[in-house]
PDB file of C-alpha atoms in Angstrom:
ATOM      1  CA  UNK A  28      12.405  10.846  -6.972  1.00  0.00           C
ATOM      2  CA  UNK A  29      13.109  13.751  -4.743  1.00  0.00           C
ATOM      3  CA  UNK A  30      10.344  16.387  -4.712  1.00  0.00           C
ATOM      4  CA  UNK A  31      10.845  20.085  -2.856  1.00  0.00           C
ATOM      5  CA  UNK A  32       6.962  20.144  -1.953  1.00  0.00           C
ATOM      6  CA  UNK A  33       5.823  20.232   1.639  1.00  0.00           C
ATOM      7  CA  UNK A  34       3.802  17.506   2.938  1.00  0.00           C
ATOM      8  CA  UNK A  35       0.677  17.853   4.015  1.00  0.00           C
ATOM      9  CA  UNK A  36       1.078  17.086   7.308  1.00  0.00           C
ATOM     10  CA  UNK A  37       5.039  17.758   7.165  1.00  0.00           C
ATOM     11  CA  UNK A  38       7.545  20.379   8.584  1.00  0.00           C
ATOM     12  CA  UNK A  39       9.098  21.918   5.700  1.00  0.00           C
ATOM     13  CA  UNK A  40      10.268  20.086   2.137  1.00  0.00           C
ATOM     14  CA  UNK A  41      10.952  16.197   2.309  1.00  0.00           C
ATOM     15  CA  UNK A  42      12.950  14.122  -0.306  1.00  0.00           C
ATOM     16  CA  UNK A  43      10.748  10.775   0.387  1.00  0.00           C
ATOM     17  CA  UNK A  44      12.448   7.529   0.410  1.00  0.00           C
ATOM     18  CA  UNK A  45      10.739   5.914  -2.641  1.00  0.00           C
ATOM     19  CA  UNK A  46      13.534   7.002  -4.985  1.00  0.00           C
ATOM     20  CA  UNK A  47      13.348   4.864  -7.635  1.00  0.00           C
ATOM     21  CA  UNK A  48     -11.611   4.811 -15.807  1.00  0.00           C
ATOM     22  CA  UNK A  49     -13.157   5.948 -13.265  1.00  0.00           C
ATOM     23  CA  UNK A  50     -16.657   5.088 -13.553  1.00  0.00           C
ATOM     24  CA  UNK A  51     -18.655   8.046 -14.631  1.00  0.00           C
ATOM     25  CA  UNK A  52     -21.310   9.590 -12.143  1.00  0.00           C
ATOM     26  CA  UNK A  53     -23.943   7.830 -14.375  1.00  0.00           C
ATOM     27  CA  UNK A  54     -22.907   4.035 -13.435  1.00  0.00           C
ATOM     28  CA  UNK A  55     -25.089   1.019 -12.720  1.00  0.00           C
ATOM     29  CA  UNK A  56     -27.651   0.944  -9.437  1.00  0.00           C
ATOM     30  CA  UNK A  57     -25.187  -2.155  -8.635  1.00  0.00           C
ATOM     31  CA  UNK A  58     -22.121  -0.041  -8.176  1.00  0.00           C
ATOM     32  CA  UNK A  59     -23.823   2.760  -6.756  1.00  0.00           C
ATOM     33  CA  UNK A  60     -24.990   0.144  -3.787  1.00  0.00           C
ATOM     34  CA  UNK A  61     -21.535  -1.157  -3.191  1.00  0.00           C
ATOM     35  CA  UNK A  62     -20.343   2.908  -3.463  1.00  0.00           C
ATOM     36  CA  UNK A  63     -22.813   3.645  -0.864  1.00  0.00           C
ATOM     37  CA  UNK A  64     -22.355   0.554   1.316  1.00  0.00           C
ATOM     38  CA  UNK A  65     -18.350   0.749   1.724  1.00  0.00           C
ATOM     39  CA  UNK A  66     -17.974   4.524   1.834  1.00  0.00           C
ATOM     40  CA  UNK A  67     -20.945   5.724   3.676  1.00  0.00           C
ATOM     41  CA  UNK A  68     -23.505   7.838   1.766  1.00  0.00           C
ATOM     42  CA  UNK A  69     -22.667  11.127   2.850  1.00  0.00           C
ATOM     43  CA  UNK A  70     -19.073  10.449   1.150  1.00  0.00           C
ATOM     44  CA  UNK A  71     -20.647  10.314  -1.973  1.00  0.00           C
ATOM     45  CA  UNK A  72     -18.898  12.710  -4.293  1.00  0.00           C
ATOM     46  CA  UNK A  73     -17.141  14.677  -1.747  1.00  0.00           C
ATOM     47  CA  UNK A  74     -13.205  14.571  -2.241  1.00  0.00           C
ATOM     48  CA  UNK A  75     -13.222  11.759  -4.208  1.00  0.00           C
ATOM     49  CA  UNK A  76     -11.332  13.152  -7.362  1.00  0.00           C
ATOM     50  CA  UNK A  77      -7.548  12.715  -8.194  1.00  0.00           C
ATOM     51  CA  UNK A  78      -7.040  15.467 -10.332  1.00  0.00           C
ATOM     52  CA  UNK A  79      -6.610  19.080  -9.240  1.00  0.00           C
ATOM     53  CA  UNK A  80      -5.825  20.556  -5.461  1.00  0.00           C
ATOM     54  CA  UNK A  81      -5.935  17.993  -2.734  1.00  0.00           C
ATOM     55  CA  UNK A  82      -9.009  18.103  -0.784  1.00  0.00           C
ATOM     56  CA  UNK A  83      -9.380  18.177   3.333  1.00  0.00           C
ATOM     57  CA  UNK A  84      -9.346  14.607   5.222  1.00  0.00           C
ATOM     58  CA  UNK A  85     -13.236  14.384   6.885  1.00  0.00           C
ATOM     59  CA  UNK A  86     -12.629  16.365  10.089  1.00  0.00           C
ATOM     60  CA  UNK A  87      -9.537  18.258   9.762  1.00  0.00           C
ATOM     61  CA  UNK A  88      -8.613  21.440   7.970  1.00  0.00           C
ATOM     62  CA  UNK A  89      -5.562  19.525   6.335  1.00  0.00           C
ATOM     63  CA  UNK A  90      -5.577  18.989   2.619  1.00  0.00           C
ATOM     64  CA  UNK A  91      -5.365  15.610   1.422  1.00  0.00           C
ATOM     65  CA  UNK A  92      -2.987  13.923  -1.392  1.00  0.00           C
ATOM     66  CA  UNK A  93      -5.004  14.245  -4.413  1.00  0.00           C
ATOM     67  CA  UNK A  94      -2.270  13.328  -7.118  1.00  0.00           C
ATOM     68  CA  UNK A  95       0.470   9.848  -6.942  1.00  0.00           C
ATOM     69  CA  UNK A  96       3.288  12.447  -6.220  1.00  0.00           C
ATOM     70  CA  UNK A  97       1.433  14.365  -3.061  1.00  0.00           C
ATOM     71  CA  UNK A  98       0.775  10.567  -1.941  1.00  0.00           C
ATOM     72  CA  UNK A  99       4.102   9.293  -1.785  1.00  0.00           C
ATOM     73  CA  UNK A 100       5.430  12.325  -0.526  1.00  0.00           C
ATOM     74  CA  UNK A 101       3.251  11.937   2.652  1.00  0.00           C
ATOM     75  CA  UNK A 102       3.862   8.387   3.041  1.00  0.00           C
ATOM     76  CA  UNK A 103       7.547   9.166   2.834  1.00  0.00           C
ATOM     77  CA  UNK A 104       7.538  12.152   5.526  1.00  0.00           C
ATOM     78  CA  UNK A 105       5.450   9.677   7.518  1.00  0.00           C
ATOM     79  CA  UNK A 106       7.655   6.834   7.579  1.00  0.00           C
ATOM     80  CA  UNK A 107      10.212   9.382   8.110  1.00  0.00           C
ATOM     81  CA  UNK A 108       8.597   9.907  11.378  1.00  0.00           C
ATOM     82  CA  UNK A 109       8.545   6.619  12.471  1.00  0.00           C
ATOM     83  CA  UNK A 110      11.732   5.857  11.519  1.00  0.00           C
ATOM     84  CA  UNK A 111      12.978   9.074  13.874  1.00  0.00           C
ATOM     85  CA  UNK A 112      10.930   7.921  16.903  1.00  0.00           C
ATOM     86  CA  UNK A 113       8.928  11.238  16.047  1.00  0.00           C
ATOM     87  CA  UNK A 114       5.141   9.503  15.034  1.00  0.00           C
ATOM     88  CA  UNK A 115       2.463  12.177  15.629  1.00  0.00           C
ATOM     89  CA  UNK A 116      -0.559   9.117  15.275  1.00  0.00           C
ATOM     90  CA  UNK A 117      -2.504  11.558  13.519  1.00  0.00           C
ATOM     91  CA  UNK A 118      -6.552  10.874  12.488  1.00  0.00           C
ATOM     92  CA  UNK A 119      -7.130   9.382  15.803  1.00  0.00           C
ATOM     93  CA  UNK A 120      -8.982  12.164  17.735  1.00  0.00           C
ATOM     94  CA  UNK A 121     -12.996  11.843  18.802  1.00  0.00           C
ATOM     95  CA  UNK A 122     -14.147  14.268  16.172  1.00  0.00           C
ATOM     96  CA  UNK A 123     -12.541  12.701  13.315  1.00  0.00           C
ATOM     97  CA  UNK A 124     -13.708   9.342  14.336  1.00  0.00           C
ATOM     98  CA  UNK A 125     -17.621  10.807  14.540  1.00  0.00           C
ATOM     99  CA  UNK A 126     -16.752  12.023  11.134  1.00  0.00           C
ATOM    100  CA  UNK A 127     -15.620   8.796   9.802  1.00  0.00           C
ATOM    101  CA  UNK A 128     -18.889   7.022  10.739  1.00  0.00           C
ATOM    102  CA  UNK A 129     -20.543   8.401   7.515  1.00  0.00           C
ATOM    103  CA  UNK A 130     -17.190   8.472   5.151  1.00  0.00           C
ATOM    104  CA  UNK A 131     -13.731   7.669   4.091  1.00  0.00           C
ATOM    105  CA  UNK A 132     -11.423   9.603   2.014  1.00  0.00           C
ATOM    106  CA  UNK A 133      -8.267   7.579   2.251  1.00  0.00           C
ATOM    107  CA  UNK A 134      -5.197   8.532  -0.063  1.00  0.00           C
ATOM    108  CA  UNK A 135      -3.626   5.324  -0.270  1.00  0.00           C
ATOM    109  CA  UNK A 136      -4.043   1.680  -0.844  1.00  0.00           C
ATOM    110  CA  UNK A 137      -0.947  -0.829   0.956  1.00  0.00           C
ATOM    111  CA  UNK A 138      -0.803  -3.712  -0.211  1.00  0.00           C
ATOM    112  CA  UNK A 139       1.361  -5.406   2.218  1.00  0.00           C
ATOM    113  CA  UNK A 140       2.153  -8.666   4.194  1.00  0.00           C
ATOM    114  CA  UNK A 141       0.435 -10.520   7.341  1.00  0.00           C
ATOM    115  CA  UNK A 142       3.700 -10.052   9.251  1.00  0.00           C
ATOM    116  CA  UNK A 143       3.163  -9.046  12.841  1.00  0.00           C
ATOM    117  CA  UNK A 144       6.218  -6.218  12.391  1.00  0.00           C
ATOM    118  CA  UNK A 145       5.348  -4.244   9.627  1.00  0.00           C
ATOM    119  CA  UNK A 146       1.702  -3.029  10.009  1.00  0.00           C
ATOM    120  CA  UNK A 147       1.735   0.129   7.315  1.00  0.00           C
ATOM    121  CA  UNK A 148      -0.225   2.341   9.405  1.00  0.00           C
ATOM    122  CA  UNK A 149       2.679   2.496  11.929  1.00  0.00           C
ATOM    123  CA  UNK A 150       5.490   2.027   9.530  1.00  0.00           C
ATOM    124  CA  UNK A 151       4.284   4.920   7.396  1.00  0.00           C
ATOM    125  CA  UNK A 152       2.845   6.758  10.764  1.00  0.00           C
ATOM    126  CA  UNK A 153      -0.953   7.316   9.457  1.00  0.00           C
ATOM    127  CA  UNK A 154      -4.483   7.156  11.316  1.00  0.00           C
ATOM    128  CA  UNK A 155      -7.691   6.521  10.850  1.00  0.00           C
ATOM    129  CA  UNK A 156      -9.271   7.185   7.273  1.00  0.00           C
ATOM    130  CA  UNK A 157      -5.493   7.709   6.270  1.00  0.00           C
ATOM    131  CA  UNK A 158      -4.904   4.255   4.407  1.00  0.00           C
ATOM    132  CA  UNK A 159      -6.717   1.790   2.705  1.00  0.00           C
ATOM    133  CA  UNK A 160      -4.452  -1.909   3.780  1.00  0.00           C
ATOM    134  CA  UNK A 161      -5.054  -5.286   2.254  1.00  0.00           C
ATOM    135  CA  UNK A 162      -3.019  -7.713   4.089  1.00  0.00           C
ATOM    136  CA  UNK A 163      -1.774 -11.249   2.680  1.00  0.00           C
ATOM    137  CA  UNK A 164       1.212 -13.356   3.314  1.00  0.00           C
ATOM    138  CA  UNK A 165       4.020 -12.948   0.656  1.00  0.00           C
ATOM    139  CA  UNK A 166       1.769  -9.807  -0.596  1.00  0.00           C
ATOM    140  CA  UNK A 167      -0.035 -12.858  -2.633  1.00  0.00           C
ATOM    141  CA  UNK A 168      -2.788 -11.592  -5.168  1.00  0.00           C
ATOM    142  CA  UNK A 169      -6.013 -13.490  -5.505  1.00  0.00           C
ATOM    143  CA  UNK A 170      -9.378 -12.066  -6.514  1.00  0.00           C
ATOM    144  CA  UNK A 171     -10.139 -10.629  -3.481  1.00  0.00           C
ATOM    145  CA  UNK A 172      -7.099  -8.479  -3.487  1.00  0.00           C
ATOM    146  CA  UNK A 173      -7.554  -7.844  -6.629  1.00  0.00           C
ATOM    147  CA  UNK A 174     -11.016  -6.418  -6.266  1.00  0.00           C
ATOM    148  CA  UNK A 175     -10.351  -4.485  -2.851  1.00  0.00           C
ATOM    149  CA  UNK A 176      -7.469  -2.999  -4.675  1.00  0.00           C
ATOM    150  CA  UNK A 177     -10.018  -1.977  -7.747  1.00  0.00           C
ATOM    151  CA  UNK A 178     -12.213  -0.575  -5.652  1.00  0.00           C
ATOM    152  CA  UNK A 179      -9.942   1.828  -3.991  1.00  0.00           C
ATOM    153  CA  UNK A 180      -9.152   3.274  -7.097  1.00  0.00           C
ATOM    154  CA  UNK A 181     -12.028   3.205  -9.283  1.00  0.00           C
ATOM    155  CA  UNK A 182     -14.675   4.156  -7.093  1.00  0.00           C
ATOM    156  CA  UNK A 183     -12.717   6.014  -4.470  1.00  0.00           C
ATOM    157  CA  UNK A 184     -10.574   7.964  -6.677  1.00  0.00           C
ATOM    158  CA  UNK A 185      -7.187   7.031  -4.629  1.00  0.00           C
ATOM    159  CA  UNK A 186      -4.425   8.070  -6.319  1.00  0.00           C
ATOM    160  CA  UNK A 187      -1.661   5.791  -5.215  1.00  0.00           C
ATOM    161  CA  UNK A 188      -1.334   1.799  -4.311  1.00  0.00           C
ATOM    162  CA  UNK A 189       2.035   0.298  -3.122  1.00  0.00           C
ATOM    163  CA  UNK A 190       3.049  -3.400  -2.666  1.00  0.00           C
ATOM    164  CA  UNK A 191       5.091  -3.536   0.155  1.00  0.00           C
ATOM    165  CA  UNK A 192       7.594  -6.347   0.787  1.00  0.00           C
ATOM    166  CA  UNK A 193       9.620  -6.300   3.810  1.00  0.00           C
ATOM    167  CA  UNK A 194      13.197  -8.369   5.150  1.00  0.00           C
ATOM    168  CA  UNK A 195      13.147 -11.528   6.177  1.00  0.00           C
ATOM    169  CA  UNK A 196       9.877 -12.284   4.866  1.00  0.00           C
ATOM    170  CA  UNK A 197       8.845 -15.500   6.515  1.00  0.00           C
ATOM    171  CA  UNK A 198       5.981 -16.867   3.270  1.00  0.00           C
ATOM    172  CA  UNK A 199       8.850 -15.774   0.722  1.00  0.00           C
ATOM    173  CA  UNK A 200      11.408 -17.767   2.854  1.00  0.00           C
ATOM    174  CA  UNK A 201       8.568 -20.757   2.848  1.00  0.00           C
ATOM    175  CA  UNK A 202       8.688 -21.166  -1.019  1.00  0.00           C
ATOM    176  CA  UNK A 203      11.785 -20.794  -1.278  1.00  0.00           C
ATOM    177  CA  UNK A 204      12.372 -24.051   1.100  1.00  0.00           C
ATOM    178  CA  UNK A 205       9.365 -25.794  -0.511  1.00  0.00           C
ATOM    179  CA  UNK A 206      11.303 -25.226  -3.961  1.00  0.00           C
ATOM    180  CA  UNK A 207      14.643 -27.051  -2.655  1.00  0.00           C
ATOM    181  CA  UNK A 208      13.143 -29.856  -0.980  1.00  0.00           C
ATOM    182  CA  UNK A 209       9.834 -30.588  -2.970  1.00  0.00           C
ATOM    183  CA  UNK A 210       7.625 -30.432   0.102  1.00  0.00           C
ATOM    184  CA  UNK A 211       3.583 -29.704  -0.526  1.00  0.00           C
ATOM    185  CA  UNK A 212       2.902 -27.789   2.453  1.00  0.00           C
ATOM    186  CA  UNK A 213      -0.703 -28.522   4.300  1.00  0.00           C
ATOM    187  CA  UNK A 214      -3.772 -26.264   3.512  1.00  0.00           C
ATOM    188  CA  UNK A 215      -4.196 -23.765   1.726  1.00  0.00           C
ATOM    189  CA  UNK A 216      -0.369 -22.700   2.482  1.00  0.00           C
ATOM    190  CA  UNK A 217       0.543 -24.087  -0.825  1.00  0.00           C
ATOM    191  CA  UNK A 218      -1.492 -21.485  -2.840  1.00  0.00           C
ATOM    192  CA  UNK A 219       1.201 -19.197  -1.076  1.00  0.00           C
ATOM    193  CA  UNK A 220       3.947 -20.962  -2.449  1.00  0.00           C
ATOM    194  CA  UNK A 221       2.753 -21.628  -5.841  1.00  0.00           C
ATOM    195  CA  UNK A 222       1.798 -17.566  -6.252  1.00  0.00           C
ATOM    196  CA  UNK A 223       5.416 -16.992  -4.836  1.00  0.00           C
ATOM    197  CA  UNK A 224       7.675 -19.947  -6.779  1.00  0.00           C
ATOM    198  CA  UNK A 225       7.999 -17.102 -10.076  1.00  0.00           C
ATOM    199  CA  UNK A 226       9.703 -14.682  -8.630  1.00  0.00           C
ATOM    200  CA  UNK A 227      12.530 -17.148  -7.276  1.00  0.00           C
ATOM    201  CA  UNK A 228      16.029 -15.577  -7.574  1.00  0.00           C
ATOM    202  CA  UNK A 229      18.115 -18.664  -9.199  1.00  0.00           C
ATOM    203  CA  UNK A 230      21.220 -16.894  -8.760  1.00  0.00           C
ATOM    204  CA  UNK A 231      21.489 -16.577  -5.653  1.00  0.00           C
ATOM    205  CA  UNK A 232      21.970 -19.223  -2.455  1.00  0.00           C
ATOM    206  CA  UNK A 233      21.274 -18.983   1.082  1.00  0.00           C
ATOM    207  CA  UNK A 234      19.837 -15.884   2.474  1.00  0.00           C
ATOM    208  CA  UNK A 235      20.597 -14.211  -0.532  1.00  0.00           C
ATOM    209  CA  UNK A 236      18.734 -15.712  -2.397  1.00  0.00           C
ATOM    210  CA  UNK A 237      15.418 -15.036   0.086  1.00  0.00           C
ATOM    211  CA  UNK A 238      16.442 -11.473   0.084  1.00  0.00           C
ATOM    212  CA  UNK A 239      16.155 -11.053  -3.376  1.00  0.00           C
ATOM    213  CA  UNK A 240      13.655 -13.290  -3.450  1.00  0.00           C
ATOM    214  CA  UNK A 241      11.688 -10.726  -1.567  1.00  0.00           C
ATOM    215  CA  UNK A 242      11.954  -7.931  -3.916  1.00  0.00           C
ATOM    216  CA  UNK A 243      11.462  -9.923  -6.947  1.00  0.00           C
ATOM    217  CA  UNK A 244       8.232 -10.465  -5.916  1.00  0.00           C
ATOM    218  CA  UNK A 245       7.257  -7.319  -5.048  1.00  0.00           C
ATOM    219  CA  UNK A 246       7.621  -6.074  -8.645  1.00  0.00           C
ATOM    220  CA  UNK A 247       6.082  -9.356  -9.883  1.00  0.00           C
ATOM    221  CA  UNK A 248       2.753  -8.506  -7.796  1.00  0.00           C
ATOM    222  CA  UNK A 249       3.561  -5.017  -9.174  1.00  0.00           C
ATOM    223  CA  UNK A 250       3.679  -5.788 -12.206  1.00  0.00           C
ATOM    224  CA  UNK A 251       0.205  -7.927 -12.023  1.00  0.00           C
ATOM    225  CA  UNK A 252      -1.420  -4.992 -10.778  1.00  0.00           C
ATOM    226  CA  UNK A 253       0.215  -3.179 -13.075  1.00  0.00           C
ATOM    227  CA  UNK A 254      -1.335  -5.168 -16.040  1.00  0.00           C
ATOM    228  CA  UNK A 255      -5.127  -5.095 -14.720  1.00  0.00           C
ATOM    229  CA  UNK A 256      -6.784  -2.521 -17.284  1.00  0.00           C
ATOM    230  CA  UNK A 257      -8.681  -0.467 -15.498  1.00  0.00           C
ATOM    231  CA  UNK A 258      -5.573   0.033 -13.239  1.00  0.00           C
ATOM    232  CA  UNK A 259      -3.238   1.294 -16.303  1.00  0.00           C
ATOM    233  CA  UNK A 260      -5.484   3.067 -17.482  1.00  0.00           C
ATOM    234  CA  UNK A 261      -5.440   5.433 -14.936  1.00  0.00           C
ATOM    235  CA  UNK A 262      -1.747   5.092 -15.046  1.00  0.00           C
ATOM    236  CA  UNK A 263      -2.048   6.122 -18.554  1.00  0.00           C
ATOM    237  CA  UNK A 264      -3.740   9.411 -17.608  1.00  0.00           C
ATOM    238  CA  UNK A 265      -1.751  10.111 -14.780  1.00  0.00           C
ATOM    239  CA  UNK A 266      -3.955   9.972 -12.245  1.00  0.00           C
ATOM    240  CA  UNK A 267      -2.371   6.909 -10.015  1.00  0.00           C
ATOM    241  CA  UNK A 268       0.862   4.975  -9.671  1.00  0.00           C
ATOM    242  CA  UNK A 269       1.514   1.932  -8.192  1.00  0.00           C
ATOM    243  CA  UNK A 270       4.417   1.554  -6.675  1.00  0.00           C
ATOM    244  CA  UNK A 271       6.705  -1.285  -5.227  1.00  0.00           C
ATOM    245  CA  UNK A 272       8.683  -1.286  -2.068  1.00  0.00           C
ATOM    246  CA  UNK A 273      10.008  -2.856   0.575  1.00  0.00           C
ATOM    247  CA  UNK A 274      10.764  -2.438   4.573  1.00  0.00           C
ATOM    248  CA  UNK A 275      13.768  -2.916   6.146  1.00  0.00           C
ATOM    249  CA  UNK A 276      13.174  -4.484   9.483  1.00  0.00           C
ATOM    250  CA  UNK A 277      16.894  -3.055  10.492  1.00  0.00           C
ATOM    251  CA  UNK A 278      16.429   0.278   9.866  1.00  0.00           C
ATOM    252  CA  UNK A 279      12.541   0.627   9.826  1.00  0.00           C
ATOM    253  CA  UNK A 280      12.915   2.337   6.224  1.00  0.00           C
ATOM    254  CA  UNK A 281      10.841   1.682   3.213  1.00  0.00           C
ATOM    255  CA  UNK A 282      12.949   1.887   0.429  1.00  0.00           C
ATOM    256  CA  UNK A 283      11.119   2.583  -3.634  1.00  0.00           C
ATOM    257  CA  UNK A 284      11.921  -0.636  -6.033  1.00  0.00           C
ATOM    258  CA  UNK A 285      12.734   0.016  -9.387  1.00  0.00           C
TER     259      UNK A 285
END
């Protein structure tokens, strides 16, 4: 999907590479502690809506994505950036970092994997308050993610959430082993492999079969997300997408999957 809008932190109009309820202000004293806790109480009810004009980041003048298009748009012109040895490492500065004591706005949730190379602040050139990441090997889903995902959305208003797989994936290459020779790996590694195991590509040997292994199982974990309720029903309404996608360690582009 090619959009002619300018980012909001970007030169001019930028095709981005991924081609390709919230609770009501009346909820439960519970929720309203964990709101309060996570975000900071001064946060509460500023720029938290996805609907409508996108609203400053805490400490700049810059509007921020408010809507699943404006977010992918900026992640695109940002990994743009990086993949142009042109990263501006915006958000960092001393005021914005006093600012973020008492409040975070981000636009995004990443869900994306352990591996040392691809940390999605860098890859899509972001800063502080920017992103909201939740790291696992393989992109593996468990409760946890599940919930930290949730809450980024439902009581944070973001927009957008993208799984992102990347080459050479070392946990994806793990399962696929374990498949071929049988092997029960030690620990809790094995959780890894069984979460992983579905999205198997049969037809294919060899590395090829890894690779596509990989992006399989992004749009399986995709697709989970995908399913929560909550989650489509703010799909539904149009007021998030989640995406899949994966980085090329060769190029240092994230590419949309279909």
């Amino acid at each position: 999907m090619n959009s002619h809008a300018t980012s909001h932190r970007g030169t001019g109009p930028e095709p981005h590479p991924f081609a390709g309820a919230r609770p009501t202000p009346g909820g439960t004293a519970r929720r309203t502690l964990l709101r309060t806790a996570l975000t900071g109480a001064a946060a509460l009810g500023a720029g938290l809506g996805v609907t409508g004009a996108a609203t400053a980041a805490p400490g700049t003048a810059e509007p921020r994505p408010g809507t699943p298009d404006e977010a992918l748009r900026e992640l695109a012109a940002g990994n743009r950036r990086w993949r142009t040895y042109r990263e501006r490492h915006p958000h960092e500065n001393p005021a914005l970092r006093r600012t973020l004591a008492t409040g975070q706005h981000p636009f995004a949730v990443v869900l994306g994997c352990i591996d040392s190379r691809v940390p999605p602040e860098l890859v899509f050139d972001q800063g502080l308050g920017d992103l909201m990441t939740v790291r696992t090997a393989g992109e593996v889903l468990d409760e946890a993610v599940l919930g930290s995902a949730a809450y980024g959305v439902l009581e944070l208003g973001i927009p957008l959430v993208v799984v992102l797989g990347h080459q050479s994936c070392g946990a994806v290459r793990a399962a696929v082993a374990a498949e071929q020779s049988g092997e029960h790996l030690p620990a809790h590694m094995q959780y890894l492999v069984d979460q992983i195991r579905p999205a198997i590509d049969h037809g294919k040997d060899g590395d090829a079969r890894i690779d596509a292994t990989v992006s399989a199982n992004v749009r399986l974990v995709r697709s989970r997300l995908a399913a929560e309720p909550e989650l489509a029903a703010k799909v539904a309404a149009g007021k998030l997408a989640i995406v899949g996608a994966r980085y090329e360690l060769t190029t240092q582009a994230v590419n949309r999957l279909a």
